[in-house]
Amino acid sequence: MSVDTTEKGVILIVDDTPTNLEVLLDFLENSGFKVRVAEDGESAIEGAEYAPPDLILLDVLMPGIDGFETCRRLKANPATQDIPVIFMTALTDTVDKVRGLNLGAVDYITKPLQHEEVLARINLHLSLRNLTKTLKEQNMRLEQEIQERKRSEQERELAFKALQESEARFRRLVESNMIGIILADLSGNITDANDAFLQLVGYERENLHSGNLRWDEMTPPEYWHLEEKAIAEIISSGVCTPFPKEYIRKDGTRVPVMVGAALIEESQQTVVGFVLDITERQQAEQKIHEQAALLDITTDAMLVRDWTGQIRFWNKGAECMYGWKSQDAIGKSANELLYHQETLSQHQEIQTSLAECGAWQGELHQVTRQGKDIIVASRWTVVRDEEGQPKSILTVNTDITEKKQLQAQFLRAQRTESICTLASGIAHDLNNALAPILICVQLLEQKLLDEQSQRLLKMLEKNTRRSSDLVKQVLSFARGLEGQHTTLDVSQLITDIEQIVKQTFSRAIEIRTDISTPNLWKISGDASQLHQVLLNLCVNGRDAMPEGGILEISAKNLWIDAQYARMNLDAKVGPYVVVTVSDTGIGIPREIVDRIFEPFFTTKELGKGTGLGLSTVIGIIKSHGGFVNVCSQVGKGTQFQVYLPTGQTLEADSISSDCYELPSGHGELILVVDDEDSIRETTKISLETFGYNVLLAGDGIEALAVYTQHKEEISVVLVDMMMPSMDGPTTIRMLQKMNPHIKIIGVSGLVSNHKMLELVGNHVQTFLPKPYTSNELLKNLQSVLNT
């Protein structure tokens, strides 16, 4: 059979065993590949550099330099670093595989080689290499097209600017009863003007003819610098950018105007000027400002922008929500101030709705001055003038970030449960299908006794068992595998994992552990499964730090009470050990953080991840009665917190006395301000149980009313930072005005809300993050009372 080898590609086989070379050479040539061979690493490196193949099959164990060193040298050479390398080895140790992959190999094939597997893996990696080449070529073409488009845009901009200059020079030919037009020189003399201008400034035409009208004398001193700038523009380019100013009328009053000018006779320095009365516009804007000032007490962010997107009004609620002061925001582009570039695509839908209906409402992803991402419920309304023409856009935004996070937590739990149910059913059917295959293989081994049949049957049995192991892995996240649960020392688990990762991870990654918590509680669990959990999290951390960084594993005791459990869907009252695995890597984007625990979801390249790692983690931890929290920020790293219950074996006297001997009050009156009914009630019960008296308020406005009535009796106020009607920072400022010596504890479910405390200065004595335990609540309260 004639085969075109130019389409299949060139394969370099490196193996010191002639028999292996001959068998693999014949098979690959029969499969249509052009094959070259080398019996040691040195000759392989020389041959690959002289005539680079499309793919290298590299034996690990060879005389001279072994496969690992050969691979390292190939990847260090620019001429050969892009050639895919597949190791051939009889080694099955995970450490060896990790070492080879870290050196740059794309895959492993375990000896004895199965020809179908070899062919499949070669075709896969050749396809990936060809795809990469194609993508690079397409990227180069796209870059060329982008450069050509940029040049075309620049040419259009230059042509447009020239057209504007030409239009300004010839605008003197247009008469208008609405716009004032004057002819003047740059020294200040007005030589001609239309009636609209004369009526605007209150002069007669006789004043013009007598030569007594000068635009510089009609300009108040505070605008002279703008006039100087405009003259400089006219001299340099022949036209000036229109700018606002005022003219002094004949009767001494002032009129606000918008002024533009263009040079028409360069030799005589004669200009034509256009003067537009903007009194009505200023009055309308002033009216908007006066009306909006009445709404500054609200927690909602309210802003007014013109049709170009420039901000014209910015209320106190917007200052609190975004961190930008009014003077910093007004005049800026709302799109540049409040949005990431990638989130602006939704604005096309908004503009369409505004044009058709005059209004739009929905959810938007925005960013604060401190770089914090927030979600807002946004309402947009077109504001029209007296003639019904669109004039500006009023936007009202409510921060719903905290509520969306709780909702996402609930939906994620539901979604994961549904996927796990489906995976469990599929795994069950696969087990049913694999069982008879395995039985038949074992029966055939009794009847087919020739060497070839026995070898094929062994291969079939091996792959069947491998498939069965994969089914077990699916079951591990679907319903949790039943393991041998024993009493475990978490410190020892972390020490075991520390030894593994230090031996296998790159030296560019610094491994830190913190298990210094005294009397760390023991847990009940399966050691091998929990080892797998920690190793999966560590591997994810390593992959997130390709250039190196810090990987830290720590553990601490935590008593979760009813207060905490009401704020977290997965938590139950009782003692937990919290194991934290954190890295300083690339972080997880906000849009996928809710999907990372889904089975088969992965952000890794094809062939480098199955998407079962975190799914297995969540399955194992749930089978141990625990839960997992994740906190991540793009570019700054990720932190996974694994909560493991101590189980029924924990003795009461082994729990730290801090969990039971909580500080009690002596009848002090505490005002709790929170818009969540459940949080208010559980907090009240906790405080009253430990000797405090409690008053409740559902928002900031109600809190002000309650504090006014009980100002002398209230000792401390707990204020939630995110509330409707009036948010935490606004409430705190109002309370501070009522009593400069008031003691306040800020509360929020977002760690990044520490930034919000900057808006209220030092008016808050301490900060309490949600969810909080009674222990944390009472200790913070005692600390504030004792200050």
XYZ file of N, CA, C and O in Angstrom, residues 155-311:
628
model
N -6.152 57.874 9.268
C -6.382 58.676 8.060
C -7.769 59.304 8.078
O -7.937 60.475 7.718
N -8.755 58.531 8.538
C -10.115 59.080 8.615
C -10.194 60.206 9.648
O -10.879 61.211 9.433
N -9.489 60.040 10.775
C -9.497 61.090 11.789
C -8.864 62.370 11.265
O -9.369 63.478 11.521
N -7.755 62.224 10.548
C -7.115 63.414 9.976
C -8.036 64.103 8.974
O -8.141 65.340 8.951
N -8.716 63.285 8.158
C -9.642 63.866 7.171
C -10.804 64.559 7.866
O -11.250 65.633 7.457
N -11.304 63.937 8.972
C -12.410 64.530 9.706
C -12.005 65.857 10.352
O -12.764 66.829 10.354
N -10.789 65.898 10.907
C -10.313 67.137 11.521
C -10.167 68.245 10.477
O -10.533 69.400 10.720
N -9.659 67.872 9.301
C -9.531 68.866 8.230
C -10.890 69.391 7.812
O -11.065 70.591 7.538
N -11.887 68.477 7.776
C -13.247 68.895 7.417
C -13.813 69.851 8.458
O -14.464 70.843 8.117
N -13.560 69.567 9.751
C -14.029 70.472 10.803
C -13.413 71.856 10.674
O -14.090 72.874 10.830
N -12.105 71.897 10.406
C -11.431 73.192 10.264
C -11.985 73.977 9.081
O -12.221 75.198 9.173
N -12.229 73.251 7.994
C -12.778 73.914 6.813
C -14.180 74.439 7.098
O -14.534 75.565 6.715
N -14.965 73.614 7.812
C -16.336 74.039 8.129
C -16.334 75.268 9.032
O -17.148 76.190 8.859
N -15.389 75.339 9.994
C -15.315 76.486 10.892
C -14.952 77.765 10.138
O -15.450 78.856 10.463
N -14.067 77.632 9.126
C -13.643 78.825 8.378
C -14.782 79.416 7.547
O -14.859 80.625 7.331
N -15.678 78.518 7.086
C -16.737 79.016 6.201
C -18.077 79.207 6.918
O -19.069 79.567 6.310
N -18.095 78.978 8.240
C -19.345 79.133 8.968
C -19.807 80.595 9.048
O -20.932 80.890 9.388
N -18.905 81.534 8.765
C -19.258 82.962 8.776
C -20.305 83.297 7.725
O -20.921 84.374 7.756
N -20.463 82.366 6.730
C -21.451 82.612 5.679
C -22.876 82.328 6.138
O -23.834 82.630 5.429
N -22.996 81.690 7.342
C -24.323 81.279 7.812
C -24.872 82.317 8.782
O -24.196 82.698 9.742
N -26.055 82.795 8.561
C -26.726 83.722 9.480
C -27.721 82.934 10.320
O -28.391 82.043 9.818
N -27.824 83.328 11.583
C -28.746 82.623 12.473
C -29.325 83.607 13.464
O -28.618 84.458 13.993
N -30.607 83.454 13.729
C -31.254 84.287 14.744
C -31.090 83.703 16.137
O -31.471 84.324 17.117
N -30.543 82.470 16.215
C -30.397 81.815 17.511
C -28.965 81.909 18.040
O -28.739 81.994 19.242
N -27.986 81.884 17.159
C -26.583 81.889 17.567
C -25.970 83.240 17.250
O -26.112 83.749 16.131
N -25.268 83.790 18.222
C -24.586 85.052 17.980
C -23.325 84.832 17.176
O -22.542 83.916 17.452
N -23.115 85.677 16.144
C -21.936 85.576 15.281
C -21.240 86.925 15.272
O -21.869 87.962 15.087
N -19.921 86.881 15.461
C -19.149 88.125 15.441
C -17.917 87.947 14.564
O -17.429 86.831 14.362
N -17.443 89.100 13.997
C -16.145 89.173 13.346
C -15.275 90.036 14.231
O -15.679 91.133 14.645
N -14.075 89.560 14.549
C -13.217 90.306 15.465
C -11.767 89.997 15.160
O -11.441 89.068 14.402
N -10.877 90.833 15.709
C -9.450 90.512 15.607
C -8.979 89.979 16.958
O -9.689 90.064 17.972
N -7.757 89.457 16.971
C -7.261 88.814 18.179
C -6.890 89.808 19.267
O -6.654 89.414 20.418
N -6.864 91.081 18.931
C -6.538 92.093 19.954
C -7.744 92.489 20.782
O -7.608 93.168 21.806
N -8.974 92.095 20.349
C -10.161 92.375 21.152
C -11.244 93.184 20.457
O -12.367 93.271 20.958
N -10.977 93.805 19.301
C -11.973 94.635 18.614
C -12.999 93.777 17.893
O -12.643 92.852 17.153
N -14.320 94.095 18.096
C -15.405 93.440 17.365
C -15.749 94.333 16.182
O -16.203 95.486 16.351
N -15.534 93.830 14.954
C -15.773 94.653 13.755
C -17.166 94.465 13.192
O -17.681 95.362 12.512
N -17.803 93.327 13.468
C -19.160 93.114 12.979
C -19.825 92.067 13.869
O -19.153 91.273 14.524
N -21.153 92.072 13.894
C -21.898 91.105 14.703
C -23.327 91.031 14.186
O -23.851 91.996 13.620
N -23.972 89.909 14.377
C -25.372 89.808 13.972
C -26.285 90.251 15.119
O -25.842 90.504 16.248
N -27.573 90.346 14.835
C -28.529 90.850 15.825
C -28.618 89.932 17.046
O -28.836 90.411 18.164
N -28.481 88.638 16.833
C -28.587 87.703 17.953
C -27.513 88.002 18.998
O -27.781 87.952 20.207
N -26.287 88.313 18.553
C -25.229 88.627 19.514
C -25.516 89.942 20.232
O -25.346 90.051 21.461
N -25.934 90.973 19.473
C -26.195 92.273 20.098
C -27.309 92.167 21.138
O -27.228 92.765 22.217
N -28.364 91.399 20.842
C -29.442 91.213 21.810
C -28.945 90.437 23.035
O -29.360 90.710 24.165
N -28.036 89.518 22.809
C -27.503 88.713 23.898
C -26.759 89.577 24.919
O -26.912 89.387 26.139
N -25.939 90.517 24.437
C -25.127 91.334 25.347
C -25.789 92.675 25.668
O -25.252 93.457 26.475
N -26.963 92.991 25.036
C -27.726 94.186 25.389
C -27.235 95.484 24.773
O -27.581 96.570 25.272
N -26.440 95.412 23.689
C -25.948 96.628 23.030
C -26.720 96.884 21.748
O -27.320 95.968 21.162
N -26.664 98.169 21.281
C -27.293 98.566 20.026
C -26.253 98.506 18.910
O -25.038 98.499 19.160
N -26.743 98.541 17.650
C -25.810 98.501 16.534
C -24.986 99.766 16.459
O -23.845 99.746 15.967
N -25.537 100.879 17.002
C -24.758 102.110 17.014
C -23.483 101.948 17.845
O -22.431 102.508 17.514
N -23.590 101.206 18.948
C -22.394 100.938 19.751
C -21.350 100.169 18.945
O -20.138 100.392 19.103
N -21.830 99.281 18.072
C -20.918 98.504 17.247
C -20.227 99.401 16.226
O -19.011 99.330 16.036
N -21.021 100.258 15.564
C -20.469 101.115 14.517
C -19.480 102.130 15.074
O -18.564 102.565 14.368
N -19.686 102.542 16.325
C -18.786 103.532 16.926
C -17.444 102.926 17.319
O -16.530 103.660 17.724
N -17.324 101.582 17.215
C -16.065 100.916 17.532
C -15.812 100.742 19.018
O -14.654 100.534 19.428
N -16.874 100.825 19.823
C -16.699 100.721 21.276
C -16.899 99.300 21.822
O -16.802 99.102 23.039
N -17.216 98.338 20.965
C -17.439 96.977 21.455
C -16.144 96.156 21.376
O -15.544 96.028 20.310
N -15.734 95.634 22.531
C -14.543 94.780 22.603
C -14.893 93.521 23.410
O -15.427 93.611 24.517
N -14.576 92.374 22.817
C -14.925 91.128 23.518
C -14.077 90.928 24.774
O -14.524 90.301 25.733
N -12.851 91.490 24.808
C -12.029 91.307 25.999
C -12.553 92.110 27.182
O -12.454 91.689 28.338
N -13.178 93.315 26.891
C -13.725 94.133 27.975
C -15.035 93.552 28.502
O -15.412 93.812 29.655
N -15.735 92.774 27.671
C -16.984 92.138 28.113
C -16.722 90.820 28.850
O -17.656 90.208 29.355
N -15.475 90.381 28.895
C -15.132 89.089 29.529
C -14.666 89.321 30.960
O -13.720 90.080 31.198
N -15.310 88.681 31.963
C -14.862 88.804 33.364
C -13.424 88.289 33.524
O -12.993 87.393 32.797
N -12.667 88.829 34.480
C -11.255 88.456 34.646
C -11.033 86.957 34.859
O -10.009 86.415 34.434
N -11.972 86.269 35.532
C -11.744 84.847 35.825
C -11.754 83.964 34.576
O -11.383 82.781 34.638
N -12.168 84.541 33.416
C -12.174 83.763 32.180
C -11.050 84.159 31.234
O -10.951 83.619 30.127
N -10.174 85.085 31.636
C -9.118 85.544 30.732
C -8.173 84.398 30.337
O -7.683 84.357 29.208
N -7.907 83.499 31.275
C -6.993 82.402 30.940
C -7.575 81.487 29.861
O -6.835 80.916 29.042
N -8.910 81.355 29.830
C -9.537 80.563 28.777
C -9.426 81.263 27.430
O -9.214 80.605 26.390
N -9.562 82.592 27.440
C -9.416 83.351 26.207
C -7.995 83.226 25.658
O -7.785 83.049 24.453
N -6.996 83.307 26.566
C -5.602 83.185 26.130
C -5.341 81.807 25.514
O -4.633 81.682 24.507
N -5.893 80.779 26.127
C -5.729 79.432 25.598
C -6.383 79.309 24.217
O -5.823 78.696 23.295
N -7.573 79.919 24.032
C -8.280 79.856 22.756
C -7.499 80.586 21.666
O -7.397 80.108 20.527
N -6.916 81.753 22.001
C -6.120 82.494 21.020
C -4.905 81.676 20.588
O -4.548 81.629 19.401
N -4.273 81.005 21.538
C -3.117 80.173 21.200
C -3.525 79.037 20.266
O -2.793 78.698 19.317
N -4.697 78.451 20.498
C -5.189 77.393 19.619
C -5.446 77.924 18.220
O -5.114 77.279 17.219
N -6.052 79.121 18.135
C -6.370 79.701 16.829
C -5.096 79.987 16.046
O -4.993 79.705 14.851
N -4.085 80.531 16.708
C -2.827 80.847 16.032
C -2.144 79.580 15.526
O -1.570 79.544 14.439
N -2.194 78.514 16.325
C -1.493 77.286 15.955
C -2.254 76.432 14.953
O -1.662 75.824 14.078
N -3.605 76.395 15.068
C -4.363 75.482 14.207
C -5.459 76.153 13.389
O -6.088 75.504 12.563
N -5.732 77.453 13.660
C -6.761 78.147 12.900
C -8.145 78.017 13.483
O -9.090 78.623 12.977
N -8.317 77.243 14.541
C -9.621 77.055 15.154
C -9.423 76.731 16.632
O -8.386 76.196 17.025
N -10.395 77.091 17.467
C -10.297 76.764 18.889
C -11.456 75.867 19.305
O -12.523 75.887 18.695
N -11.216 75.088 20.321
C -12.254 74.214 20.867
C -13.290 75.061 21.611
O -12.919 75.918 22.416
N -14.593 74.867 21.338
C -15.608 75.653 22.060
C -15.469 75.479 23.572
O -15.167 74.390 24.061
N -15.689 76.558 24.305
C -15.541 76.525 25.754
C -16.590 77.421 26.400
O -17.034 78.412 25.796
N -17.001 77.117 27.638
C -18.006 77.936 28.327
C -17.354 79.136 29.034
O -16.238 79.034 29.550
N -18.062 80.236 29.064
C -17.608 81.429 29.779
C -18.819 82.308 30.044
O -19.972 81.868 29.844
N -18.594 83.538 30.459
C -19.668 84.516 30.660
C -19.292 85.830 29.987
O -18.112 86.155 29.843
N -20.326 86.575 29.557
C -20.147 87.940 29.060
C -20.843 88.892 30.032
O -21.890 88.570 30.609
N -20.246 90.084 30.205
C -20.873 91.135 31.015
C -21.757 91.966 30.086
O -21.278 92.583 29.126
N -23.045 91.957 30.362
C -23.986 92.702 29.539
C -23.856 94.206 29.793
O -23.196 94.659 30.737
N -24.517 94.985 28.967
C -24.453 96.448 29.083
C -24.983 96.922 30.421
O -24.465 97.887 31.011
N -26.002 96.208 30.976
C -26.583 96.614 32.253
C -25.811 96.047 33.458
O -26.240 96.189 34.605
N -24.681 95.386 33.225
C -23.836 94.876 34.310
C -24.122 93.439 34.713
O -23.348 92.850 35.477
N -25.229 92.879 34.249
C -25.517 91.475 34.564
C -24.647 90.561 33.695
O -24.041 91.005 32.710
N -24.616 89.309 34.072
C -23.806 88.341 33.330
C -24.703 87.336 32.611
O -25.782 86.994 33.104
N -24.223 86.867 31.463
C -24.944 85.860 30.708
C -23.974 84.713 30.404
O -22.876 84.939 29.898
N -24.339 83.459 30.736
C -23.468 82.324 30.412
C -23.568 81.968 28.934
O -24.664 81.912 28.366
N -22.434 81.720 28.307
C -22.397 81.427 26.873
C -21.396 80.306 26.606
O -20.521 80.013 27.425
N -21.551 79.694 25.414
C -20.572 78.766 24.872
C -19.957 79.433 23.652
O -20.679 79.869 22.750
N -18.620 79.547 23.616
C -17.933 80.320 22.587
C -17.008 79.418 21.785
O -16.296 78.580 22.338
N -17.031 79.627 20.440
C -16.082 78.981 19.541
C -15.639 79.978 18.500
O -16.337 80.951 18.218
N -14.441 79.777 17.910
C -13.926 80.735 16.932
C -13.024 80.036 15.936
O -12.461 78.974 16.216
N -12.891 80.674 14.742
C -12.022 80.138 13.698
C -11.365 81.296 12.969
O -11.958 82.371 12.790
N -10.124 81.117 12.539
C -9.355 82.128 11.813
C -9.759 82.100 10.342
O -9.743 81.049 9.703
N -10.153 83.277 9.788
C -10.555 83.320 8.376
C -9.582 84.118 7.521
O -9.501 83.914 6.320
N -8.832 85.065 8.106
C -7.819 85.817 7.372
C -6.551 85.841 8.206
O -6.405 86.626 9.147
N -5.643 84.939 7.856
C -4.441 84.787 8.664
C -3.572 86.033 8.650
O -2.975 86.393 9.672
N -3.533 86.728 7.502
C -2.659 87.906 7.401
C -3.125 89.025 8.322
O -2.315 89.741 8.923
N -4.463 89.171 8.472
C -5.002 90.226 9.325
C -5.416 89.712 10.700
O -5.924 90.475 11.524
N -5.231 88.406 10.943
C -5.619 87.766 12.203
C -7.089 88.056 12.547
O -7.439 88.430 13.652
N -7.960 87.878 11.525
C -9.394 88.072 11.694
C -10.055 86.730 11.969
O -9.765 85.732 11.300
N -10.946 86.729 12.970
C -11.620 85.493 13.333
C -13.118 85.680 13.262
O -13.636 86.804 13.382
N -13.824 84.569 13.036
C -15.265 84.549 13.162
C -15.587 83.782 14.438
O -15.050 82.710 14.679
N -16.427 84.368 15.278
C -16.776 83.744 16.546
C -18.251 83.411 16.611
O -19.094 84.099 16.029
N -18.559 82.333 17.308
C -19.933 81.875 17.469
C -20.254 81.838 18.953
O -19.511 81.240 19.746
N -21.364 82.482 19.332
C -21.707 82.636 20.742
C -23.114 82.083 20.962
O -24.080 82.565 20.356
N -23.215 81.055 21.834
C -24.502 80.409 22.112
C -24.901 80.702 23.548
O -24.132 80.465 24.485
N -26.124 81.205 23.741
C -26.662 81.462 25.075
C -27.026 80.119 25.724
O -27.844 79.362 25.200
N -26.388 79.800 26.859
C -26.652 78.513 27.537
C -27.345 78.750 28.882
O -27.252 77.913 29.782
N -28.036 79.874 28.999
C -28.726 80.175 30.255
C -29.732 79.083 30.609
O -29.770 78.595 31.747
N -30.554 78.673 29.643
C -31.583 77.676 29.918
C -30.958 76.330 30.298
O -31.447 75.649 31.191
N -29.871 75.987 29.623
C -29.227 74.721 29.954
C -28.675 74.733 31.368
O -28.818 73.765 32.126
N -28.048 75.845 31.742
C -27.509 75.940 33.098
C -28.624 75.913 34.139
O -28.491 75.302 35.195
N -29.741 76.578 33.809
C -30.863 76.578 34.749
C -31.431 75.166 34.909
O -31.775 74.754 36.024
N -31.512 74.440 33.777
C -32.020 73.068 33.850
C -31.087 72.190 34.674
O -31.530 71.384 35.504
N -29.772 72.335 34.450
C -28.815 71.552 35.219
C -28.880 71.908 36.700
O -28.790 71.044 37.569
N -29.037 73.213 36.971
C -29.135 73.633 38.361
C -30.365 73.049 39.029
O -30.335 72.646 40.206
N -31.451 72.988 38.277
C -32.683 72.414 38.820
C -32.477 70.938 39.157
O -32.929 70.454 40.202
N -31.763 70.235 38.265
C -31.474 68.815 38.524
C -30.642 68.679 39.780
O -30.881 67.810 40.631
N -29.633 69.536 39.924
C -28.776 69.483 41.111
C -29.585 69.737 42.384
O -29.401 69.054 43.400
N -30.489 70.715 42.340
C -31.277 71.043 43.522
C -32.214 69.900 43.904
O -32.364 69.565 45.089
N -32.821 69.290 42.888
C -33.725 68.181 43.179
C -32.955 66.961 43.685
O -33.389 66.284 44.622
N -31.796 66.706 43.069
C -31.016 65.532 43.473
C -30.422 65.700 44.858
O -30.168 64.716 45.555
N -30.186 66.944 45.288
C -29.618 67.170 46.619
C -30.535 66.633 47.706
O -30.075 66.248 48.785
N -31.834 66.600 47.413
C -32.790 66.081 48.391
C -32.651 64.563 48.575
O -33.133 64.003 49.545
N -31.973 63.900 47.612
C -31.863 62.439 47.651
C -30.502 61.964 48.149
O -30.208 60.774 48.107
N -29.675 62.905 48.607
C -28.327 62.528 49.037
C -28.324 61.622 50.267
O -27.323 60.977 50.573
N -29.425 61.590 51.002
C -29.455 60.792 52.220
C -29.638 59.303 51.914
O -29.374 58.448 52.744
N -30.062 58.984 50.673
C -30.341 57.584 50.340
C -29.053 56.807 50.143
O -28.014 57.348 49.789
N -29.119 55.510 50.390
C -27.962 54.635 50.177
C -27.740 54.331 48.711
O -26.644 53.940 48.304
N -28.779 54.481 47.856
C -28.640 54.207 46.432
C -27.735 55.234 45.772
O -27.726 56.412 46.138
N -26.970 54.761 44.783
C -26.128 55.665 43.986
C -26.982 56.260 42.879
O -27.615 55.532 42.113
N -27.012 57.589 42.806
C -27.776 58.281 41.773
C -26.817 59.170 40.989
O -26.053 59.935 41.569
N -26.854 59.046 39.666
C -26.005 59.870 38.824
C -26.751 60.273 37.573
O -27.646 59.564 37.108
N -26.386 61.428 37.060
C -26.952 61.947 35.818
C -25.804 62.104 34.837
O -24.758 62.673 35.170
N -25.985 61.583 33.625
C -24.961 61.724 32.588
C -25.588 62.295 31.331
O -26.803 62.109 31.094
N -24.783 62.999 30.536
C -25.303 63.496 29.267
C -25.197 62.395 28.214
O -24.765 61.273 28.498
N -25.553 62.722 26.976
C -25.616 61.689 25.935
C -24.238 61.225 25.480
O -24.118 60.227 24.784
N -23.197 61.951 25.852
C -21.837 61.494 25.532
C -21.269 60.598 26.627
O -20.151 60.105 26.499
N -22.037 60.410 27.719
C -21.559 59.574 28.813
C -20.849 60.333 29.911
O -20.403 59.751 30.894
N -20.731 61.671 29.784
C -20.063 62.465 30.808
C -20.979 62.635 32.025
O -22.167 62.938 31.889
N -20.419 62.447 33.210
C -21.201 62.540 34.448
C -21.444 64.009 34.785
O -20.514 64.813 34.840
